[in-house]
Short mmCIF file of C-alpha atoms in Angstrom, two decimals:
data_model
loop_
_atom_site.label_atom_id
_atom_site.label_comp_id
_atom_site.label_asym_id
_atom_site.label_seq_id
_atom_site.Cartn_x
_atom_site.Cartn_y
_atom_site.Cartn_z
CA MET A 219 63.76 32.09 -6.96
CA THR A 220 63.16 28.53 -8.12
CA ASP A 221 60.18 26.67 -6.76
CA VAL A 222 61.68 23.50 -5.25
CA GLN A 223 59.68 21.15 -3.05
CA ASP A 224 62.07 21.28 -0.09
CA ARG A 225 60.56 18.52 2.02
CA LEU A 226 60.59 16.06 -0.89
CA LEU A 227 64.14 17.02 -1.84
CA GLU A 228 65.48 16.66 1.69
CA SER A 229 63.91 13.25 2.27
CA LYS A 230 65.07 11.86 -1.08
CA ILE A 231 68.59 13.30 -0.74
CA ALA A 232 68.86 11.48 2.60
CA GLU A 233 67.70 8.30 0.88
CA ILE A 234 70.34 8.67 -1.84
CA GLU A 235 73.06 9.42 0.71
CA HIS A 236 72.38 6.09 2.41
CA ALA A 237 72.18 4.11 -0.85
CA ARG A 238 75.97 3.82 -1.15
CA SER A 239 79.12 5.65 -0.14
CA TRP A 240 79.77 8.82 -2.15
CA SER A 241 82.88 10.91 -2.64
CA PRO A 242 83.04 14.18 -0.67
CA ARG A 243 80.72 16.97 -1.90
CA VAL A 244 79.08 14.86 -4.64
CA ILE A 245 75.67 15.10 -3.00
CA SER A 246 76.04 18.84 -2.31
CA LYS A 247 76.95 19.49 -5.97
CA PHE A 248 73.89 17.51 -7.01
CA GLU A 249 71.64 19.45 -4.65
CA THR A 250 73.10 22.75 -5.89
CA LEU A 251 72.17 21.79 -9.45
CA ILE A 252 68.57 21.14 -8.41
CA ARG A 253 68.20 24.31 -6.37
CA ASN A 254 70.20 26.81 -8.40
CA GLY A 255 70.46 25.42 -11.93
CA ASP A 256 68.51 27.19 -14.67
CA ASP A 257 65.63 25.39 -16.34
CA LEU A 258 67.65 24.19 -19.31
CA SER A 259 70.40 22.71 -17.11
CA LEU A 260 67.79 20.43 -15.49
CA PHE A 261 66.33 19.27 -18.80
CA ARG A 262 67.91 16.22 -20.45
CA VAL A 263 70.93 16.21 -18.13
CA ASN A 264 73.97 14.38 -19.51
CA PRO A 265 75.59 12.65 -16.49
CA LEU A 266 78.96 12.49 -18.26
CA ALA A 267 78.92 16.28 -18.75
CA PHE A 268 77.81 16.73 -15.13
CA ALA A 269 80.83 14.66 -14.05
CA ARG A 270 83.23 16.56 -16.33
CA ASP A 271 82.05 20.02 -15.29
CA ARG A 272 82.13 19.26 -11.56
CA ALA A 273 85.25 17.09 -11.32
CA ILE A 274 83.27 13.97 -10.36
CA ALA A 275 84.12 10.43 -11.42
CA GLU A 276 82.04 9.43 -14.44
CA ALA A 277 80.86 6.16 -12.89
CA GLU A 278 79.80 7.94 -9.71
CA SER A 279 77.84 10.55 -11.65
CA ILE A 280 75.95 7.85 -13.57
CA ASP A 281 75.12 6.02 -10.34
CA LEU A 282 73.98 9.29 -8.78
CA PHE A 283 71.41 9.98 -11.50
CA LEU A 284 70.25 6.36 -11.51
CA HIS A 285 69.62 6.47 -7.76
CA ALA A 286 67.94 9.88 -8.13
CA THR A 287 65.65 8.44 -10.80
CA ARG A 288 64.85 5.39 -8.68
CA SER A 289 63.92 7.70 -5.78
CA GLY A 290 61.65 9.85 -7.98
CA LEU A 291 63.76 13.03 -8.12
CA PHE A 292 64.52 12.64 -11.85
CA GLU A 293 62.95 10.98 -14.87
CA MET A 294 65.05 8.92 -17.30
CA SER A 295 64.58 9.20 -21.06
CA TRP A 296 65.92 7.17 -23.98
CA ASP A 297 66.35 9.77 -26.75
CA VAL A 298 66.76 8.89 -30.43
CA VAL A 299 69.07 11.53 -31.92
CA CYS A 300 69.61 12.17 -35.63
CA PRO A 301 73.36 11.79 -36.23
CA GLN A 302 73.35 14.42 -38.99
CA SER A 303 71.33 17.21 -37.36
CA GLY A 304 71.42 16.60 -33.59
CA MET A 305 67.61 16.73 -33.49
CA VAL A 306 65.91 14.66 -30.82
CA LEU A 307 63.57 12.68 -33.04
CA ASP A 308 61.81 10.76 -30.32
CA SER A 309 61.99 10.14 -26.58
CA PHE A 310 61.00 6.98 -24.74
CA GLY A 311 60.43 6.66 -21.02
CA ALA A 312 61.10 2.91 -20.89
CA LEU A 313 63.48 0.56 -22.65
CA ARG A 314 60.70 -1.80 -23.75
CA THR A 315 59.03 1.00 -25.76
CA LEU A 316 62.24 2.07 -27.51
CA LYS A 317 62.18 1.91 -31.30
CA THR A 318 65.48 2.43 -33.06
CA HIS A 319 64.13 3.12 -36.55
CA TYR A 320 64.44 6.83 -37.13
CA VAL A 321 63.21 9.33 -39.71
CA CYS A 322 64.60 12.87 -39.85
CA GLY A 323 62.55 15.20 -42.04
CA LEU A 324 65.22 17.89 -41.78
CA CYS A 325 67.97 15.72 -43.28
CA ASP A 326 65.60 13.62 -45.41
CA VAL A 327 67.20 10.45 -44.05
CA SER A 328 65.97 7.36 -42.26
CA GLY A 329 67.66 4.29 -40.83
CA GLU A 330 68.35 2.12 -37.84
CA THR A 331 70.45 3.12 -34.87
CA ASN A 332 72.08 0.79 -32.38
CA LEU A 333 71.79 1.22 -28.63
CA ASP A 334 75.33 2.59 -28.56
CA ASP A 335 74.83 4.75 -31.68
CA PHE A 336 72.75 7.90 -31.15
CA ILE A 337 70.51 6.50 -28.42
CA GLU A 338 71.29 8.95 -25.62
CA VAL A 339 70.03 8.35 -22.09
CA THR A 340 69.29 11.63 -20.29
CA PHE A 341 67.69 12.75 -17.04
CA THR A 342 65.13 15.50 -16.40
CA VAL A 343 64.16 16.74 -12.96
CA SER A 344 60.76 15.45 -11.86
CA PRO A 345 57.86 17.93 -12.10
CA HIS A 346 56.93 16.85 -8.55
CA LEU A 347 60.24 18.29 -7.33
CA ARG A 348 60.69 21.33 -9.56
CA ARG A 349 58.43 22.38 -12.40
CA LEU A 350 60.14 23.28 -15.68
CA PRO A 351 58.60 24.90 -18.76
CA PHE A 352 59.89 21.84 -20.66
CA HIS A 353 57.46 19.63 -18.75
CA ASP A 354 54.71 21.37 -20.73
CA PRO A 355 56.03 21.82 -24.30
CA ALA A 356 52.82 23.62 -25.34
CA SER A 357 53.79 26.50 -23.02
CA LEU A 358 57.17 27.11 -24.68
CA SER A 359 57.87 29.95 -27.07
CA VAL A 360 58.32 28.85 -30.66
CA GLU A 361 62.06 29.52 -30.35
CA ASP A 362 62.52 27.48 -27.16
CA PHE A 363 60.28 24.75 -28.52
CA HIS A 364 62.64 24.27 -31.45
CA TRP A 365 66.13 25.25 -30.35
CA LYS A 366 66.08 24.11 -26.72
CA ALA A 367 63.55 21.27 -26.63
CA ARG A 368 64.25 19.57 -29.97
CA PHE A 369 67.95 20.10 -30.78
CA LEU A 370 71.11 19.17 -28.87
CA SER A 371 73.23 22.26 -28.37
CA ASP A 372 76.60 20.46 -28.47
CA ALA A 373 76.34 18.99 -32.01
CA ARG A 374 79.25 20.33 -34.07
CA LEU A 375 80.38 20.14 -37.68
CA PRO A 376 82.81 17.21 -38.11
CA GLY A 377 86.31 18.09 -36.92
CA GLN A 378 85.31 21.67 -36.10
CA GLN A 379 84.11 23.69 -33.14
CA ILE A 380 81.26 25.25 -35.14
CA ARG A 381 77.86 24.32 -33.71
CA PHE A 382 75.46 22.89 -36.27
CA LEU A 383 72.68 24.81 -34.51
CA ASP A 384 74.40 28.12 -35.33
CA VAL A 385 74.71 27.13 -38.99
CA LEU A 386 71.08 25.99 -39.13
CA GLN A 387 69.73 29.15 -37.49
CA GLY A 388 71.52 31.21 -40.13
CA LEU A 389 69.56 29.37 -42.85
CA VAL A 390 66.13 29.67 -41.21
CA ARG A 391 63.65 31.82 -43.10
CA GLY A 392 60.63 31.28 -40.87
CA LEU A 393 59.57 29.69 -37.60
CA SER A 394 55.99 29.35 -36.43
CA PHE A 395 53.37 27.27 -34.68
CA LEU A 396 50.42 26.26 -36.83
CA PRO A 397 47.19 26.48 -34.80
CA PRO A 398 44.50 23.99 -35.87
CA GLY A 399 41.93 25.27 -38.35
CA SER A 400 43.89 28.42 -39.16
CA VAL A 401 46.09 30.00 -41.83
CA THR A 402 49.56 31.21 -40.83
CA THR A 403 51.41 33.63 -43.11
CA LEU A 404 55.20 33.85 -43.35
CA ARG A 405 57.26 36.21 -45.49
CA ALA A 406 60.83 35.46 -46.53
CA GLU A 407 63.60 36.39 -48.94
CA LEU A 408 64.95 33.35 -50.76
CA GLY A 409 68.31 32.71 -52.35
CA SER A 410 69.12 29.90 -54.77
CA GLY A 411 69.06 26.31 -53.51
CA LEU A 412 66.13 24.56 -51.84
CA LEU A 413 63.20 25.70 -49.71
CA ALA A 414 62.45 23.08 -47.06
CA GLY A 415 59.93 22.96 -44.27
CA ILE A 416 59.60 20.52 -41.37
CA ASN A 417 57.36 19.87 -38.38
CA VAL A 418 59.95 18.78 -35.80
CA GLN A 419 57.33 16.86 -33.80
CA THR A 420 56.08 14.57 -36.57
CA GLN A 421 59.01 14.86 -39.05
CA ALA A 422 56.46 15.75 -41.77
CA SER A 423 58.32 17.81 -44.37
CA PHE A 424 58.34 19.30 -47.84
CA ALA A 425 61.05 20.54 -50.20
CA LEU A 426 60.79 22.83 -53.23
CA PRO A 427 63.61 23.76 -55.64
CA ILE A 428 64.42 27.46 -55.75
CA ALA A 429 65.01 27.87 -59.48
CA GLY A 430 64.68 30.32 -62.34
CA GLU A 431 65.39 34.03 -62.66
CA PRO A 432 65.23 36.16 -59.49
CA VAL A 433 61.98 38.11 -58.99
CA THR A 434 61.15 41.34 -57.19
CA VAL A 435 57.41 40.79 -56.88
CA PRO A 436 56.63 38.34 -54.07
CA THR A 437 55.76 34.81 -55.09
CA HIS A 438 52.58 33.55 -53.41
CA LEU A 439 52.98 29.98 -52.14
CA ARG A 440 50.21 28.03 -50.42
CA ILE A 441 51.07 25.08 -48.18
CA GLY A 442 48.48 22.68 -46.85
CA TYR A 443 49.03 20.69 -43.65
CA ASN A 444 46.60 18.00 -42.50
CA GLY A 445 48.36 16.90 -39.34
CA GLN A 446 50.38 14.22 -41.13
CA ARG A 447 51.90 15.76 -44.25
CA PHE A 448 52.51 19.00 -46.13
CA SER A 449 51.40 19.74 -49.70
CA ALA A 450 52.58 22.72 -51.78
CA SER A 451 50.69 24.64 -54.46
CA LEU A 452 53.80 25.11 -56.62
CA PRO A 453 56.46 22.62 -57.83
CA ALA A 454 59.22 25.24 -57.43
CA VAL A 455 59.73 28.88 -56.45
CA PRO A 456 62.09 31.54 -57.87
CA PRO A 457 64.73 33.40 -55.86
CA GLY A 458 63.44 36.59 -54.27
CA PRO A 459 60.59 37.53 -51.93
CA VAL A 460 57.94 34.95 -51.11
CA ILE A 461 54.69 35.02 -49.15
CA ILE A 462 53.72 31.64 -47.73
CA ASP A 463 50.24 30.84 -46.43
CA ILE A 464 50.16 27.60 -44.39
CA GLN A 465 46.70 26.18 -43.74
CA ASN A 466 46.46 23.63 -40.93
CA SER A 467 43.35 21.52 -41.49
CA GLY A 468 44.39 19.05 -38.82
CA ALA A 469 42.90 18.75 -35.35
CA SER A 470 46.05 19.60 -33.40
CA ARG A 471 48.69 22.31 -33.38
CA GLY A 472 51.54 21.84 -35.80
CA SER A 473 54.80 23.68 -36.29
CA LEU A 474 56.93 24.78 -39.21
CA LEU A 475 60.66 25.31 -39.43
CA LEU A 476 61.39 26.94 -42.80
CA ILE A 477 64.92 26.64 -44.22
CA ASN A 478 66.70 27.90 -47.33
CA TRP A 479 69.39 25.29 -48.02
CA PRO A 480 72.16 26.82 -50.19
CA PRO A 481 73.61 24.99 -53.23
CA GLU A 482 76.93 24.22 -51.52
CA ILE A 483 75.20 22.17 -48.82
CA LEU A 484 72.93 20.47 -51.34
CA ALA A 485 76.03 19.48 -53.34
CA GLN A 486 77.16 17.18 -50.53
CA THR A 487 76.24 13.70 -51.74
CA ILE A 488 76.89 12.19 -48.31
CA LYS A 489 75.76 14.01 -45.18
CA PRO A 490 78.45 13.36 -42.53
CA ALA A 491 77.62 12.55 -38.95
CA LEU A 492 78.14 15.42 -36.53
CA ASP A 493 80.52 15.43 -33.56
CA PHE A 494 78.92 15.25 -30.10
CA ASP A 495 80.27 15.57 -26.59
CA PRO A 496 80.56 12.17 -24.87
CA TYR A 497 77.17 10.99 -23.65
CA MET A 498 75.69 7.95 -21.96
CA SER A 499 74.43 5.63 -24.68
CA GLY A 500 71.80 2.98 -24.22
CA GLY A 501 74.46 0.31 -24.72
CA MET A 502 76.60 1.83 -21.98
CA LEU A 503 73.68 1.84 -19.56
CA LEU A 504 72.79 -1.82 -20.17
CA ALA A 505 76.32 -2.79 -19.16
CA ARG A 506 76.07 -1.06 -15.77
CA GLN A 507 75.38 -3.09 -12.65
CA THR A 508 73.59 -0.23 -10.88
CA PHE A 509 71.07 0.07 -13.71
CA ARG A 510 70.40 -3.67 -13.73
CA ARG A 511 69.94 -3.73 -9.97
CA LEU A 512 67.75 -0.64 -9.60
CA PHE A 513 65.67 -1.14 -12.74
CA ARG A 514 65.06 -4.87 -12.84
CA SER A 515 61.70 -4.34 -14.53
CA GLU A 516 63.33 -2.68 -17.56
CA ASN A 517 63.36 -5.08 -20.48
CA VAL A 518 63.46 -5.21 -24.25
CA ASP A 519 60.31 -5.72 -26.29
CA GLU A 520 59.94 -9.50 -26.50
CA LYS A 521 59.10 -9.35 -30.21
CA GLU A 522 62.41 -7.77 -31.17
CA GLY A 523 65.90 -7.29 -29.84
CA LEU A 524 67.85 -4.05 -29.89
CA GLY A 525 71.12 -3.91 -31.80
CA ILE A 526 74.41 -3.01 -30.13
CA ARG A 527 77.34 -2.12 -32.35
CA GLN A 528 79.94 -3.28 -29.83
CA VAL A 529 79.85 -4.90 -26.43
CA THR A 530 82.60 -6.81 -24.64
CA LEU A 531 81.50 -10.06 -23.04
CA LEU A 532 83.55 -11.83 -20.39
CA PHE A 533 83.02 -15.41 -19.21
CA THR A 534 84.56 -17.09 -16.17
CA ASP A 535 84.59 -20.74 -15.13
CA LEU A 536 85.51 -22.26 -11.79
CA LYS A 537 88.01 -25.05 -12.38
CA GLY A 538 87.45 -28.26 -10.48
CA SER A 539 84.04 -27.34 -9.11
CA THR A 540 82.69 -30.90 -9.44
CA ALA A 541 85.50 -32.27 -7.27
CA MET A 542 84.95 -29.40 -4.84
CA TYR A 543 81.29 -30.34 -4.39
CA GLU A 544 82.26 -33.97 -3.80
CA ARG A 545 84.92 -32.99 -1.28
CA LEU A 546 83.09 -30.27 0.68
CA GLY A 547 79.49 -31.34 0.27
CA ASP A 548 76.77 -29.39 -1.49
CA LEU A 549 76.09 -26.78 1.18
CA ASN A 550 79.71 -25.83 1.87
CA ALA A 551 80.65 -25.85 -1.81
CA TYR A 552 77.63 -23.74 -2.73
CA ALA A 553 78.54 -21.21 -0.03
CA LEU A 554 82.04 -20.97 -1.49
CA VAL A 555 80.65 -20.52 -5.01
CA ARG A 556 78.34 -17.77 -3.78
CA GLU A 557 81.28 -16.04 -2.10
CA HIS A 558 83.22 -16.14 -5.35
CA PHE A 559 80.18 -14.69 -7.18
CA ALA A 560 80.22 -11.75 -4.74
CA LEU A 561 83.94 -11.14 -5.33
CA LEU A 562 83.47 -11.20 -9.10
CA GLY A 563 80.38 -8.99 -8.96
CA ALA A 564 82.14 -6.31 -6.92
CA THR A 565 85.19 -6.31 -9.22
CA VAL A 566 83.08 -6.17 -12.39
CA GLN A 567 81.10 -3.22 -11.02
CA GLU A 568 84.31 -1.40 -10.04
CA HIS A 569 85.32 -1.61 -13.70
CA SER A 570 82.04 -0.18 -15.05
CA GLY A 571 80.62 -3.54 -16.04
CA ALA A 572 77.65 -5.67 -15.09
CA ILE A 573 77.03 -9.32 -14.30
CA VAL A 574 74.54 -10.47 -16.95
CA LYS A 575 73.92 -13.90 -15.43
CA THR A 576 75.44 -16.87 -13.67
CA ILE A 577 75.44 -20.27 -15.34
CA GLY A 578 76.10 -22.95 -12.74
CA ASP A 579 79.36 -21.74 -11.21
CA ALA A 580 80.24 -19.62 -14.25
CA VAL A 581 79.67 -15.91 -14.76
CA MET A 582 78.84 -13.88 -17.87
CA ALA A 583 79.62 -10.15 -17.62
CA ALA A 584 79.23 -7.25 -20.05
CA PHE A 585 81.26 -4.06 -20.55
CA SER A 586 80.68 -1.15 -22.90
CA ARG A 587 84.44 -0.40 -23.15
CA PRO A 588 86.83 -3.21 -24.13
CA ALA A 589 89.67 -2.01 -21.91
CA ASP A 590 87.38 -2.11 -18.87
CA ALA A 591 86.73 -5.81 -19.47
CA VAL A 592 90.43 -6.68 -19.73
CA SER A 593 91.25 -4.58 -16.67
CA ALA A 594 88.46 -6.35 -14.77
CA ALA A 595 89.78 -9.77 -15.81
CA LEU A 596 93.28 -8.94 -14.55
CA HIS A 597 91.91 -7.63 -11.26
CA ILE A 598 89.66 -10.66 -10.81
CA LEU A 599 92.68 -12.94 -10.85
CA GLY A 600 94.35 -10.68 -8.28
CA VAL A 601 91.27 -10.68 -6.06
CA ILE A 602 91.00 -14.48 -6.22
CA GLU A 603 94.72 -14.85 -5.48
CA ARG A 604 94.40 -12.69 -2.37
CA TYR A 605 91.26 -14.60 -1.31
CA ASN A 606 93.11 -17.91 -1.60
CA ALA A 607 96.04 -16.54 0.41
CA ARG A 608 93.69 -15.64 3.26
CA HIS A 609 91.50 -18.75 3.26
CA GLY A 610 93.80 -21.52 2.15
CA ASP A 611 92.61 -24.85 0.81
CA PRO A 612 90.46 -25.39 -1.21
CA ASN A 613 91.76 -22.75 -3.59
CA LEU A 614 89.45 -21.05 -6.06
CA ILE A 615 90.91 -21.36 -9.56
CA LEU A 616 89.35 -19.40 -12.42
CA LYS A 617 89.56 -19.62 -16.20
CA ILE A 618 88.55 -16.38 -17.96
CA GLY A 619 87.82 -15.52 -21.57
CA ALA A 620 86.54 -12.40 -23.36
CA HIS A 621 85.64 -11.14 -26.82
CA CYS A 622 84.10 -7.96 -28.24
CA GLY A 623 81.79 -7.38 -31.17
CA PRO A 624 78.21 -6.62 -32.20
CA SER A 625 75.30 -8.19 -30.38
CA ILE A 626 71.57 -7.97 -29.79
CA ALA A 627 70.09 -7.01 -26.43
CA VAL A 628 67.19 -9.31 -25.60
CA SER A 629 65.00 -10.22 -22.63
CA LEU A 630 65.35 -13.83 -21.53
CA ASN A 631 63.67 -15.13 -18.39
CA GLU A 632 62.86 -11.54 -17.37
CA ASN A 633 66.54 -10.67 -17.52
CA LEU A 634 68.41 -8.35 -19.92
CA ASP A 635 70.71 -10.61 -21.90
CA TYR A 636 72.79 -10.66 -25.09
CA PHE A 637 72.36 -12.85 -28.13
CA GLY A 638 74.43 -13.56 -31.21
CA GLN A 639 77.78 -14.72 -32.51
CA THR A 640 79.77 -12.49 -30.15
CA VAL A 641 78.32 -14.41 -27.19
CA ASN A 642 79.26 -17.74 -28.77
CA VAL A 643 82.80 -16.64 -29.57
CA ALA A 644 83.35 -15.23 -26.08
CA ALA A 645 82.23 -18.51 -24.50
CA ARG A 646 84.48 -20.50 -26.85
CA VAL A 647 87.49 -18.27 -26.11
CA GLN A 648 86.92 -18.82 -22.38
CA SER A 649 86.98 -22.60 -22.87
CA LEU A 650 90.52 -22.29 -24.26
CA ALA A 651 91.89 -20.77 -21.03
CA GLY A 652 93.82 -22.88 -18.57
CA ALA A 653 93.85 -22.60 -14.78
CA GLY A 654 94.50 -19.02 -13.68
CA GLU A 655 94.67 -17.83 -17.28
CA ILE A 656 92.82 -15.26 -19.38
CA CYS A 657 92.18 -15.79 -23.09
CA ILE A 658 91.04 -12.94 -25.30
CA SER A 659 90.18 -12.75 -28.98
CA GLU A 660 92.24 -10.85 -31.52
CA ALA A 661 89.35 -8.38 -31.89
CA LEU A 662 89.56 -7.57 -28.18
CA PHE A 663 93.36 -7.42 -28.17
CA SER A 664 93.19 -4.89 -31.04
CA ALA A 665 90.55 -2.71 -29.34
CA PRO A 666 91.56 0.77 -28.07
CA GLY A 667 93.70 0.72 -24.94
CA VAL A 668 93.91 -3.07 -24.56
CA SER A 669 97.43 -3.79 -25.84
CA GLN A 670 98.81 -0.95 -23.69
CA LEU A 671 96.99 -2.40 -20.67
CA LEU A 672 98.68 -5.76 -21.26
CA ALA A 673 102.20 -4.35 -21.52
CA GLY A 674 104.37 -6.29 -19.07
CA GLN A 675 102.01 -9.29 -18.91
CA ARG A 676 103.09 -12.79 -19.98
CA LEU A 677 101.41 -13.16 -23.35
CA GLY A 678 101.20 -15.93 -25.88
CA ALA A 679 99.32 -16.05 -29.18
CA PHE A 680 97.96 -19.21 -30.78
CA GLU A 681 95.53 -20.30 -33.48
CA ALA A 682 92.36 -22.13 -32.46
CA PRO A 683 89.16 -23.26 -34.15
CA ILE A 684 86.16 -21.13 -33.13
CA ARG A 685 82.68 -22.44 -33.79
CA GLY A 686 80.95 -20.23 -36.34
CA VAL A 687 84.26 -18.72 -37.51
CA GLU A 688 85.72 -20.06 -40.73
CA GLY A 689 89.12 -21.69 -40.28
CA THR A 690 91.02 -20.77 -37.14
CA ALA A 691 91.24 -17.55 -35.16
CA CYS A 692 94.08 -15.93 -33.30
CA VAL A 693 93.67 -16.02 -29.53
CA TYR A 694 95.88 -14.33 -26.95
CA ARG A 695 96.65 -16.13 -23.71
CA ILE A 696 97.54 -14.07 -20.61
CA MET A 697 99.44 -16.37 -18.25
CA PRO A 698 100.18 -16.10 -14.53
CA ARG A 699 103.51 -14.55 -13.70
#
């Protein structure tokens, strides 16, 4: 039996049920996970996998875990994952503390990741609701500490169904905690290649060539560990038996994962990135309206922005708004503008996007998938057309533009915003649109799924000068039918 705090669960489930309308059985599937799921299934939950395995819409699953986190049932974590090993290198509980520089001692690589590249947002059940062994890593067995708490189980060799974890475990020659002020002894049989050791918590590591003639008498190797780094007593070791004494002179417990890398792996000059199941990236989360609404206090460190490899930015402008204010008066015109903001906000959210900000009577929205932005733009024009048909004069007339590319997530005026050339180009593309038209950049038109989405639309392509872009750029105009 799992120890679930029933009263807390029941009250918070009721709170989530009233937060928005949910599809049938979504809440019951969620409650079943909490009550009956094993410990690992409630640790670092991937909401996209939860949706896939339970036939739930992806957007609804993400909203479900965001509401559950806001209510205190789950805790959200921004995990930095090594693209070449699937190791969780670091976890951050808040966006403002996230650092995207990574070091992986296992792969001997370091670099920068973008919010949409190997920054995975996961959810773990709150210890107040149900206590997991993973809430107290010091209580885990050495095997669970490494294989369940530090590595993603779905990382696979590129283009194959072979789990990297299975390959790695076959190369392990020792696995141990290193108590402070003690000597730990490991015995192993080594083949040719490289002997490597890593503390998966600190990424401290060492590597020794396995070279020379094979031996039958065990080689005695001493390894020192001071809490920050390893030091070896020998520059290399021969193939054959080895006895390793690891002395931890540090003040805290360490760990050691000992690996015998074979020559064929060492011969790879470039370590390829692994394949992962789809997951919710940091970039995807920033472009979700529910996240922005429920977690308004989340922001980026003011001293630095966070890179995003690709985001699609959409701008709208209300044509003739000055004349509308003169004709209707400030109060009536402002009420109409606010109503149009509500229509746009609902449509953007339906297409997995988020309103970043309003600028006068204009809107800036963000989407993690290019096709979602174009679909949203088409539906916005339909929504406005139906609104005009119901309400008559004065008609709302929009001009829409969109572009996709890299950007930087920043905090401006206590709001999550985007900065960079992609923002400037998107705004410029919008200014080229006429009444009731959508203009998109060539980069957006060429993005996956966009040209198919526009099949059957009235399209025109033209060259236009874009500030910051040398010469002219191709822009696609989507015209009313």
